PDB file of C-alpha atoms in Angstrom:
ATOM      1  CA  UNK A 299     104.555  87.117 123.463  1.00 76.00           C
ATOM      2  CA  UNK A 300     105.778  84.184 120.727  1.00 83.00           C
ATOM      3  CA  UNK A 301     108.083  86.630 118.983  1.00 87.00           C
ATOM      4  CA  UNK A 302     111.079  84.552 119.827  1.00 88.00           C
ATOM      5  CA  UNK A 303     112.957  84.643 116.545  1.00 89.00           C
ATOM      6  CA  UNK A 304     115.237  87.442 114.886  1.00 87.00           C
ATOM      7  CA  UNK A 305     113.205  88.090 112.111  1.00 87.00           C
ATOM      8  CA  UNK A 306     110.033  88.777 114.126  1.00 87.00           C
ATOM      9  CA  UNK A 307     111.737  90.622 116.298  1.00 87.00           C
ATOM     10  CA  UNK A 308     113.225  92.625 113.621  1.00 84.00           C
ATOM     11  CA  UNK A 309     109.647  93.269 112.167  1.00 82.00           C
ATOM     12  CA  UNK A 310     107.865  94.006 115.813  1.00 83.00           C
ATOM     13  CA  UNK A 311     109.832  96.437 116.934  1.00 79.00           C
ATOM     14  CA  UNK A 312     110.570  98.037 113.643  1.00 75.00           C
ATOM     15  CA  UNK A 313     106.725  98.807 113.759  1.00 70.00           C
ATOM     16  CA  UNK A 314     106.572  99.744 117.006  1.00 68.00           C
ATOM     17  CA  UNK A 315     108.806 102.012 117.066  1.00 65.00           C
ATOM     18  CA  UNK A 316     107.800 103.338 113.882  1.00 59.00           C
ATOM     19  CA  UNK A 317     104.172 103.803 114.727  1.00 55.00           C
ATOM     20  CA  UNK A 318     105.006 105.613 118.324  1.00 52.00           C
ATOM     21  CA  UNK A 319     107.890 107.745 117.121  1.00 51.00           C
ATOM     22  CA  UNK A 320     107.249 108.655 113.675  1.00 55.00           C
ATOM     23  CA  UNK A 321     110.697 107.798 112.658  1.00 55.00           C
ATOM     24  CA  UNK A 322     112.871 104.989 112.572  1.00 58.00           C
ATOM     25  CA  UNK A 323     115.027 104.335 115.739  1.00 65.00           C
ATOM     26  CA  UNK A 324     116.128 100.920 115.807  1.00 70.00           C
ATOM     27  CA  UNK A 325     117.689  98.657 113.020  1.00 76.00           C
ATOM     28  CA  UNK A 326     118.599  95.183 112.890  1.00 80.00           C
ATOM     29  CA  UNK A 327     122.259  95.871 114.258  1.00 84.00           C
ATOM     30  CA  UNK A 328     120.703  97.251 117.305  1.00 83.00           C
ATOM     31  CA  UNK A 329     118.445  94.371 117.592  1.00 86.00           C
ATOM     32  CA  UNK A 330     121.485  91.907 117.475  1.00 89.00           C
ATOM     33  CA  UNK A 331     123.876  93.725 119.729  1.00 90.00           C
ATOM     34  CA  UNK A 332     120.963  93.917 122.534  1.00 89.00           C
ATOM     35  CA  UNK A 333     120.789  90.235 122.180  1.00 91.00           C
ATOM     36  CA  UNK A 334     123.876  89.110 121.990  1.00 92.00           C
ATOM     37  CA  UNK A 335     124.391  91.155 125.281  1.00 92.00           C
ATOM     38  CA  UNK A 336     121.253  89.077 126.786  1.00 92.00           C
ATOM     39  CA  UNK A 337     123.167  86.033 125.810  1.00 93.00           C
ATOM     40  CA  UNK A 338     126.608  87.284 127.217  1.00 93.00           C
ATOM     41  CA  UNK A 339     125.037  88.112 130.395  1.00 92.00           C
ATOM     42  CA  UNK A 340     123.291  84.782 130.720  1.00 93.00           C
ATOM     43  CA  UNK A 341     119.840  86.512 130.679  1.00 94.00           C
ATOM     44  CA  UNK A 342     119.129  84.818 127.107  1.00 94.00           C
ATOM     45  CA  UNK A 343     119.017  81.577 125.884  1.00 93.00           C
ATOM     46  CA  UNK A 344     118.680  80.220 122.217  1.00 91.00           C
ATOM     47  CA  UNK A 345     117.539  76.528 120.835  1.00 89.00           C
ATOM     48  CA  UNK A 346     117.723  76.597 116.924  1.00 88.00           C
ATOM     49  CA  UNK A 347     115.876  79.767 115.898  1.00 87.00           C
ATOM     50  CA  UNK A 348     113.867  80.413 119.087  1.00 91.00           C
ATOM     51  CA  UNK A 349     115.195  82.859 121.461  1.00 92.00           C
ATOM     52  CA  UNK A 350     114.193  82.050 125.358  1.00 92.00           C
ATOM     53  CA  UNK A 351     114.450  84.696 128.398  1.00 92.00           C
ATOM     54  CA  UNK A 352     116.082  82.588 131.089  1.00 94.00           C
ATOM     55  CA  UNK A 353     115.521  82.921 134.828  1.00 94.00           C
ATOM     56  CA  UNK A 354     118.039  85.732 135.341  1.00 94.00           C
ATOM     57  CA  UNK A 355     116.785  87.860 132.495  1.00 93.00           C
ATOM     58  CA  UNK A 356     112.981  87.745 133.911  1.00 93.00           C
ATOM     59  CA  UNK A 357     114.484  88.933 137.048  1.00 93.00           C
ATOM     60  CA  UNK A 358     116.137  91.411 135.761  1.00 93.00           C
ATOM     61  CA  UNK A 359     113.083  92.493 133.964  1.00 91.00           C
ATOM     62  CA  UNK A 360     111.366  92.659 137.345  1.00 92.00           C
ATOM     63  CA  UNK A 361     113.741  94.864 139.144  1.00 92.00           C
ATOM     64  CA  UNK A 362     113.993  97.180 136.056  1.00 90.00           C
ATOM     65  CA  UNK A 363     110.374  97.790 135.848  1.00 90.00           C
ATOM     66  CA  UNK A 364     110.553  98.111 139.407  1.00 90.00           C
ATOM     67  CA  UNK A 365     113.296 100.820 139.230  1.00 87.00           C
ATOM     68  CA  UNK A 366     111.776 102.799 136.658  1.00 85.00           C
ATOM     69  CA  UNK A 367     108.895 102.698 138.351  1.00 86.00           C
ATOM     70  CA  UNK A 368     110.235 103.973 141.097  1.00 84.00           C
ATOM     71  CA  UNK A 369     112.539 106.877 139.305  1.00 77.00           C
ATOM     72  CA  UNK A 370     109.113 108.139 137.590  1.00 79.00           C
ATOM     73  CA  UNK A 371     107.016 107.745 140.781  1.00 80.00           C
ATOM     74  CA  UNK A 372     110.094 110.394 142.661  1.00 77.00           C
ATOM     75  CA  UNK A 373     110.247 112.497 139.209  1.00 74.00           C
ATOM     76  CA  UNK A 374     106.465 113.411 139.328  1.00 75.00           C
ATOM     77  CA  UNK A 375     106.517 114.793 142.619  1.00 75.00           C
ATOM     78  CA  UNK A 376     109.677 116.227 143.152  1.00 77.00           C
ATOM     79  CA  UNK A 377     111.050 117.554 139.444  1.00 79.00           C
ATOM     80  CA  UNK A 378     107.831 119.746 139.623  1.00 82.00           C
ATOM     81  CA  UNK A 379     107.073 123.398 140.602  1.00 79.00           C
ATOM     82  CA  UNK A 380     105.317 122.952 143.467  1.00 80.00           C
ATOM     83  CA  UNK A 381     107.946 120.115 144.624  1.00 84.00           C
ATOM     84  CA  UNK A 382     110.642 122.303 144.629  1.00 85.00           C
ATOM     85  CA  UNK A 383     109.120 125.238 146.277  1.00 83.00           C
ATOM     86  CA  UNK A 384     107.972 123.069 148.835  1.00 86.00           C
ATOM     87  CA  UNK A 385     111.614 122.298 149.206  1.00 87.00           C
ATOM     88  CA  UNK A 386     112.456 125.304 149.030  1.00 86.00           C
ATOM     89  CA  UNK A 387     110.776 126.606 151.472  1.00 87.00           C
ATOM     90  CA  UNK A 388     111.620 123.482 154.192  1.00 90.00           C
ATOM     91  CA  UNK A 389     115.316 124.593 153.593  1.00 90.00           C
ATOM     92  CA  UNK A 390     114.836 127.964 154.335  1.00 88.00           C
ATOM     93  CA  UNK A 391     113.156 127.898 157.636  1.00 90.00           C
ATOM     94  CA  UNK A 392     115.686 125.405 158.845  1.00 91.00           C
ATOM     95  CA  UNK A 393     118.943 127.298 157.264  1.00 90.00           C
ATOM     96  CA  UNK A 394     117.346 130.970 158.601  1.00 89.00           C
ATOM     97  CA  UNK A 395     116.483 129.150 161.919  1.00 90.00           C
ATOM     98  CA  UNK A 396     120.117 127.644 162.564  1.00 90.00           C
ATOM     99  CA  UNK A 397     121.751 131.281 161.153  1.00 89.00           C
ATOM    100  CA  UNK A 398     120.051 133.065 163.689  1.00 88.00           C
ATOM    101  CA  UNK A 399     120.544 131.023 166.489  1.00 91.00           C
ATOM    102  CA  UNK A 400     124.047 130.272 166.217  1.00 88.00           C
ATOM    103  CA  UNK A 401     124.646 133.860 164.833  1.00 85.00           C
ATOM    104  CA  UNK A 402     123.271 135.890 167.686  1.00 85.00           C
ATOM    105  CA  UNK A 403     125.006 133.078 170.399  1.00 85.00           C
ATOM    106  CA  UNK A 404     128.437 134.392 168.881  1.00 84.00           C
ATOM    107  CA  UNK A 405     127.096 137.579 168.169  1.00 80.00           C
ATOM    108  CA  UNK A 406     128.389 137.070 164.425  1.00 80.00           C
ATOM    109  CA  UNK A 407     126.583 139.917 162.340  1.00 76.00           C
ATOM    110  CA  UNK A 408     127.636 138.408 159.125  1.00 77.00           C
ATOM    111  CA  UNK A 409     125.987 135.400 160.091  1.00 82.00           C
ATOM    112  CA  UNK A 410     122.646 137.128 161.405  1.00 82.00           C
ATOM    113  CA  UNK A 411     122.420 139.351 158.268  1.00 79.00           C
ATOM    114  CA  UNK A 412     122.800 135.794 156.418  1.00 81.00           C
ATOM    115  CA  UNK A 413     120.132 134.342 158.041  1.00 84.00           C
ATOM    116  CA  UNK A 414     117.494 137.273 157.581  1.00 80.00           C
ATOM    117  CA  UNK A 415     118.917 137.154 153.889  1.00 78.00           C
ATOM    118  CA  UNK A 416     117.602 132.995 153.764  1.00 82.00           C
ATOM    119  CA  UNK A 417     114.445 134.490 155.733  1.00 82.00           C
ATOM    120  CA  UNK A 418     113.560 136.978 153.184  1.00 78.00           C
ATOM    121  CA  UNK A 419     113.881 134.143 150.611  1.00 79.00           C
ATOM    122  CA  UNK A 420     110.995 132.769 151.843  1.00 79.00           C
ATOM    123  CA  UNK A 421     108.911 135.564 150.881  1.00 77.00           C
ATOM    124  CA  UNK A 422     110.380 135.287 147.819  1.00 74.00           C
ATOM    125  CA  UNK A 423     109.177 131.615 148.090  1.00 77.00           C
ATOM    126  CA  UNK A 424     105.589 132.771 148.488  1.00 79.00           C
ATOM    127  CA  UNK A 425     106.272 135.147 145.508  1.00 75.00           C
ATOM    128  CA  UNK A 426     107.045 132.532 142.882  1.00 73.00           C
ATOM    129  CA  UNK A 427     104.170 130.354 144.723  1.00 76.00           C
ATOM    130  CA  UNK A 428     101.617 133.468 143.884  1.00 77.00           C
ATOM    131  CA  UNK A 429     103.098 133.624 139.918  1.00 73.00           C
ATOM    132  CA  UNK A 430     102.803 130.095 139.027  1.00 70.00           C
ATOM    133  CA  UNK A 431      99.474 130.050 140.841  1.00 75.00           C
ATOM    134  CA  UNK A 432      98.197 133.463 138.301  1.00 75.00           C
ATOM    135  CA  UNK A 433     100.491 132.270 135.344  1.00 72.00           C
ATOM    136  CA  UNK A 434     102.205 135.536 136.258  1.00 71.00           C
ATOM    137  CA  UNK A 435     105.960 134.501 136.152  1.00 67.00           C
ATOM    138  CA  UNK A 436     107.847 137.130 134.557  1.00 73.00           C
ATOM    139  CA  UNK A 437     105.454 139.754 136.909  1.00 74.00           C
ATOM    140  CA  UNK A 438     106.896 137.158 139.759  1.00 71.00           C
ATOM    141  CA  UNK A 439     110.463 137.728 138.759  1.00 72.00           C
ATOM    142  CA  UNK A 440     110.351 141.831 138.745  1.00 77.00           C
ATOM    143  CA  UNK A 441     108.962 141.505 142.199  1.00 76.00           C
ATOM    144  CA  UNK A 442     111.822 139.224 143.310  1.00 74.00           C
ATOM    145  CA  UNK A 443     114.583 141.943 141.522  1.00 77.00           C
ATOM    146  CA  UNK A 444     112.594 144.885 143.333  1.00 80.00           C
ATOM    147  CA  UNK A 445     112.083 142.830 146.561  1.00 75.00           C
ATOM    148  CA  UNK A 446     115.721 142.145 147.018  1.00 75.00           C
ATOM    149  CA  UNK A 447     116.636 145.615 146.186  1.00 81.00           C
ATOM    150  CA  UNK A 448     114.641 146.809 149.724  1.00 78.00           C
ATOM    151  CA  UNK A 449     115.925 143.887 151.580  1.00 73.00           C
ATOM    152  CA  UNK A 450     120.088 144.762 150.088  1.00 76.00           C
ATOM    153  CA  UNK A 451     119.145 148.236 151.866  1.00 79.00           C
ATOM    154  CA  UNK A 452     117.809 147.370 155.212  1.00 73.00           C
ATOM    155  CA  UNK A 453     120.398 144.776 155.550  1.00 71.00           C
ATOM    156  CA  UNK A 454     122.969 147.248 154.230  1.00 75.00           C
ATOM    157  CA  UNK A 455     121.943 149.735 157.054  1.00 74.00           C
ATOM    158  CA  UNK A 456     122.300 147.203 159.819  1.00 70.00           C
ATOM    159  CA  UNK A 457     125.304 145.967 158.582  1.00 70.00           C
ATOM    160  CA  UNK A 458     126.646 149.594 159.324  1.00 77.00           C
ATOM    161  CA  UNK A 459     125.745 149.859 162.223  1.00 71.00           C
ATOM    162  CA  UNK A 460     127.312 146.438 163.400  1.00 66.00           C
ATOM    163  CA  UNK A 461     130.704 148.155 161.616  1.00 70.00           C
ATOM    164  CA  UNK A 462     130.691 151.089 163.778  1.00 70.00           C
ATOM    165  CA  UNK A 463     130.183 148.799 166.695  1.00 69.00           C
ATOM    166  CA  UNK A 464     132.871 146.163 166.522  1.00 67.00           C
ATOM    167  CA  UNK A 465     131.644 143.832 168.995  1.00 70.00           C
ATOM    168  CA  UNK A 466     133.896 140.774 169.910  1.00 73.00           C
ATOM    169  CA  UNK A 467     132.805 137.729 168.281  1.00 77.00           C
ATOM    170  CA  UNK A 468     133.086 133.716 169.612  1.00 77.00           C
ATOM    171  CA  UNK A 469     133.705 131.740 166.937  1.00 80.00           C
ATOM    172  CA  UNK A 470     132.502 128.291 167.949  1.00 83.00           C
ATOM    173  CA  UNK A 471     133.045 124.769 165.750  1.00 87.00           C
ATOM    174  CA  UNK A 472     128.990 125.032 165.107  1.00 86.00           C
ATOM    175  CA  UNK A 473     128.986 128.054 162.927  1.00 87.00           C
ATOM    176  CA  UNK A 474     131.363 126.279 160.822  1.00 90.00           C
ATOM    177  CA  UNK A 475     129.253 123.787 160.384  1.00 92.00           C
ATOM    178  CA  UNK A 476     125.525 125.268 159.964  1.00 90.00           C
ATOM    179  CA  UNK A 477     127.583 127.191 157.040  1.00 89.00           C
ATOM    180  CA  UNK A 478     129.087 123.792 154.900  1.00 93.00           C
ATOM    181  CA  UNK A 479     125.661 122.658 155.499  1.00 92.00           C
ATOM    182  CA  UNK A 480     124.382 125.371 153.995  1.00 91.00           C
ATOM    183  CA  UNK A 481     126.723 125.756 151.000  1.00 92.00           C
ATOM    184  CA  UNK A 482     125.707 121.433 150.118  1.00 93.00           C
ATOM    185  CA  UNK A 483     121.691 122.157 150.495  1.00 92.00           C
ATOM    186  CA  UNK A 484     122.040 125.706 148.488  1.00 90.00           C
ATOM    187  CA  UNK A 485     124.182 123.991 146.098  1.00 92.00           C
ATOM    188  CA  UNK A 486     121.293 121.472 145.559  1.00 92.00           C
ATOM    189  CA  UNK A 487     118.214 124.081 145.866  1.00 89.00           C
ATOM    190  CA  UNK A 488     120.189 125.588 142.716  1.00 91.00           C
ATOM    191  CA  UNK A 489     120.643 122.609 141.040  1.00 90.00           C
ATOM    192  CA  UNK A 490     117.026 121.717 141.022  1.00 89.00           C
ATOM    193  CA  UNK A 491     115.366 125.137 140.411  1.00 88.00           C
ATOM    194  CA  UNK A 492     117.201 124.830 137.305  1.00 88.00           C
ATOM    195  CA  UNK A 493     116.533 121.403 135.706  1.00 85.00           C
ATOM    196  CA  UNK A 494     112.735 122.410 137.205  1.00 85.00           C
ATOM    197  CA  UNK A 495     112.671 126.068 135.512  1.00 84.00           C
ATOM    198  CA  UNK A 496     114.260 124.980 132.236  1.00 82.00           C
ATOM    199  CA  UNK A 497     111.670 122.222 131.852  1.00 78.00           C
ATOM    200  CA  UNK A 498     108.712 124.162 132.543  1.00 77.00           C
ATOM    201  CA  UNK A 499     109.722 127.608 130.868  1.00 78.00           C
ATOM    202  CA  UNK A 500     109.698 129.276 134.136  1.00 76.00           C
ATOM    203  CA  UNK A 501     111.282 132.721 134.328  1.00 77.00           C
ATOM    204  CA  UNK A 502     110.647 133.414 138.169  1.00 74.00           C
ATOM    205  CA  UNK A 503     112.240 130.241 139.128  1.00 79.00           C
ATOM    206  CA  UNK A 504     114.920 130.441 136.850  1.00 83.00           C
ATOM    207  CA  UNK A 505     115.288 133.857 138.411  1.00 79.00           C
ATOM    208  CA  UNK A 506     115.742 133.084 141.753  1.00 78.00           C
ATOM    209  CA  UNK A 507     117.636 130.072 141.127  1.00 85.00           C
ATOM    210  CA  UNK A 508     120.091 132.524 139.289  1.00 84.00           C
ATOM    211  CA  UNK A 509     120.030 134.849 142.771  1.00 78.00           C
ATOM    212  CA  UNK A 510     120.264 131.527 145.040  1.00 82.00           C
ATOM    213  CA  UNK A 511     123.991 131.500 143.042  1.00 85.00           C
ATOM    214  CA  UNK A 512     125.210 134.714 145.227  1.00 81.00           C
ATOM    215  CA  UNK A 513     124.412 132.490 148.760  1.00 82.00           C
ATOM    216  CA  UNK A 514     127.464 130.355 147.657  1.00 86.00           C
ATOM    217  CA  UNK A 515     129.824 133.610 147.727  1.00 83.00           C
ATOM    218  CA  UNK A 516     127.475 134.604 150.868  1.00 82.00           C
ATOM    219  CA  UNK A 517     128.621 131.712 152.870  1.00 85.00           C
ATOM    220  CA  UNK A 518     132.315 132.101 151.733  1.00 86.00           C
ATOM    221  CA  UNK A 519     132.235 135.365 152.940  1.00 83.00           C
ATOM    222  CA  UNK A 520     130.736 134.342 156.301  1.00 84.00           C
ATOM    223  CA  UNK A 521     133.447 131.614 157.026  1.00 88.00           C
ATOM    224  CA  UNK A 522     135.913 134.496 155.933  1.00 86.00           C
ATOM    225  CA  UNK A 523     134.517 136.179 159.099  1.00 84.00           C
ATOM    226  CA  UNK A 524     134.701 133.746 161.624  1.00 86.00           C
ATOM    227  CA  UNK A 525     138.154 133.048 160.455  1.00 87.00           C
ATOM    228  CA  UNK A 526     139.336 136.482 161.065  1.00 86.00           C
ATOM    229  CA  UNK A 527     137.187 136.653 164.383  1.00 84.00           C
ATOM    230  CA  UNK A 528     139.142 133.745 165.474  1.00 85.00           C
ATOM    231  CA  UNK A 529     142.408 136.370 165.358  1.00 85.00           C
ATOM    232  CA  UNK A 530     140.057 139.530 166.504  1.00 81.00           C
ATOM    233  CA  UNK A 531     139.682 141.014 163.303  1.00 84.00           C
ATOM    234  CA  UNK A 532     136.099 141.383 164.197  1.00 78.00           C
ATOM    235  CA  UNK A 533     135.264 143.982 161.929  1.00 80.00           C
ATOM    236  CA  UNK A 534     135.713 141.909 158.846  1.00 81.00           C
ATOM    237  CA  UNK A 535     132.698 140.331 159.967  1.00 77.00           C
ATOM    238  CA  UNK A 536     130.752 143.188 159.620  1.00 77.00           C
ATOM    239  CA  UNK A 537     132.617 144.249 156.920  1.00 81.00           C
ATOM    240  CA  UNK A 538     131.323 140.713 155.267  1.00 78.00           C
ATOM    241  CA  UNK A 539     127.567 141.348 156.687  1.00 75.00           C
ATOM    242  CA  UNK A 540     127.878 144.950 154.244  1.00 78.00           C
ATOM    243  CA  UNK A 541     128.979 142.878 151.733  1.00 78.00           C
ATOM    244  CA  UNK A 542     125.968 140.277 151.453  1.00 73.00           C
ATOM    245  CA  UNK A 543     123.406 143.134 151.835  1.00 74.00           C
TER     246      UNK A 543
END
């Protein structure tokens, strides 16, 4: 743009920055360093005064715009409520689905009650879709504590019941694995509820991303289970399934 010299760099983005920030953020040092870095890197040149963006530097122009470009297209539609209850809820289905499936095959009821537990959460899904819909969050988050309460209960008497039972359990290499699966994506789920719910102020979310926490002890629990199955110690399992309700 023909400000190719120190100085009127110095005075350009003094202003700019000035005029968009209200405050002063960036001083001649900073100004130098940045281009002596150009002109360590080879993406700077310099005849007399004049300062000259070579061939690398405009490339790596390109590819930064491109990047950032990129970053904020992803940011806009994923760091957002409705991207991560959409997530949410994609997770869910599949981690209930493969719970229930491989739970019932090996007749795990640790793993069963763990999969209603990941079905529930779905309704809780639609609950926090319902509050941010209304503007109703903290009205969202006493229905999730009072929703889980019922769930806890009717899980709890189940569980029970599966005590009293003590069916044998086969522990196959698959329930292993739908469960260190589960522990990476609930890991994540909590992860971006978080960085979602502190940015927009939201108490549900923040709320059940505080409650998504206990499914990482949940699935700890359930691999304790199939480890003691492995020995017949099958009530531990349903011991385990008491424990998550």
């Amino acid at each position: 743009e023909g400000i190719d010299t120190k100085m009127k760099l110095y005075e350009h983005l003094d202003a700019m920055f000035s005029s968009s920030l209200r405050r002063r953020t960036m001083s001649s040092l900073d100004v130098d360093e940045s281009l002596q870095h150009g002109f360590n890197e080879g993406l700077l040149s310099q005849t007399g005064d004049q300062i000259q963006i070579t061939d690398a530097g405009i490339e790596a122009l390109r590819s930064g715009r491109l990047q950032i470009e990129h970053t904020s297209y992803w940011m806009q539609r994923v760091l957002t409520e409705r991207g991560v209850l959409l997530g949410s809820a994609i997770i869910l289905i599949l981690l209930s689905f493969l719970k229930l499936w491989v739970g019932y095959s090996i007749q795990s009821n640790a793993m069963i009650t763990e999969g209603l537990e990941n079905f529930t959460d779905l309704i809780v899904v639609g609950i926090l879709a319902l509050s941010l819909r209304y503007r109703k969050d903290r009205l969202g988050a006493i229905a999730i504590i009072i929703f889980m309460l019922i769930t806890g209960f009717a899980l709890g008497w189940s569980a029970i019941g599966a005590l009293l039972a003590n069916e044998e359990i086969v522990v196959t290499v698959y329930a292993y694995w739908v469960e260190f699966v589960s522990l990476a994506l609930n890991v994540m789920l909590i992860f971006w509820k978080m960085v979602v719910g502190r940015n927009s102020g939201n108490l549900a979310l923040l709320s059940d991303a505080k409650e998504d926490t206990t499914h990482l002890k949940v699935g700890g629990g359930v691999i304790l289970g199939l480890t003691f199955s492995i020995f017949g110690f099958y009530f531990v399992d349903a011991i385990i399934a008491l424990s998550i309700s």
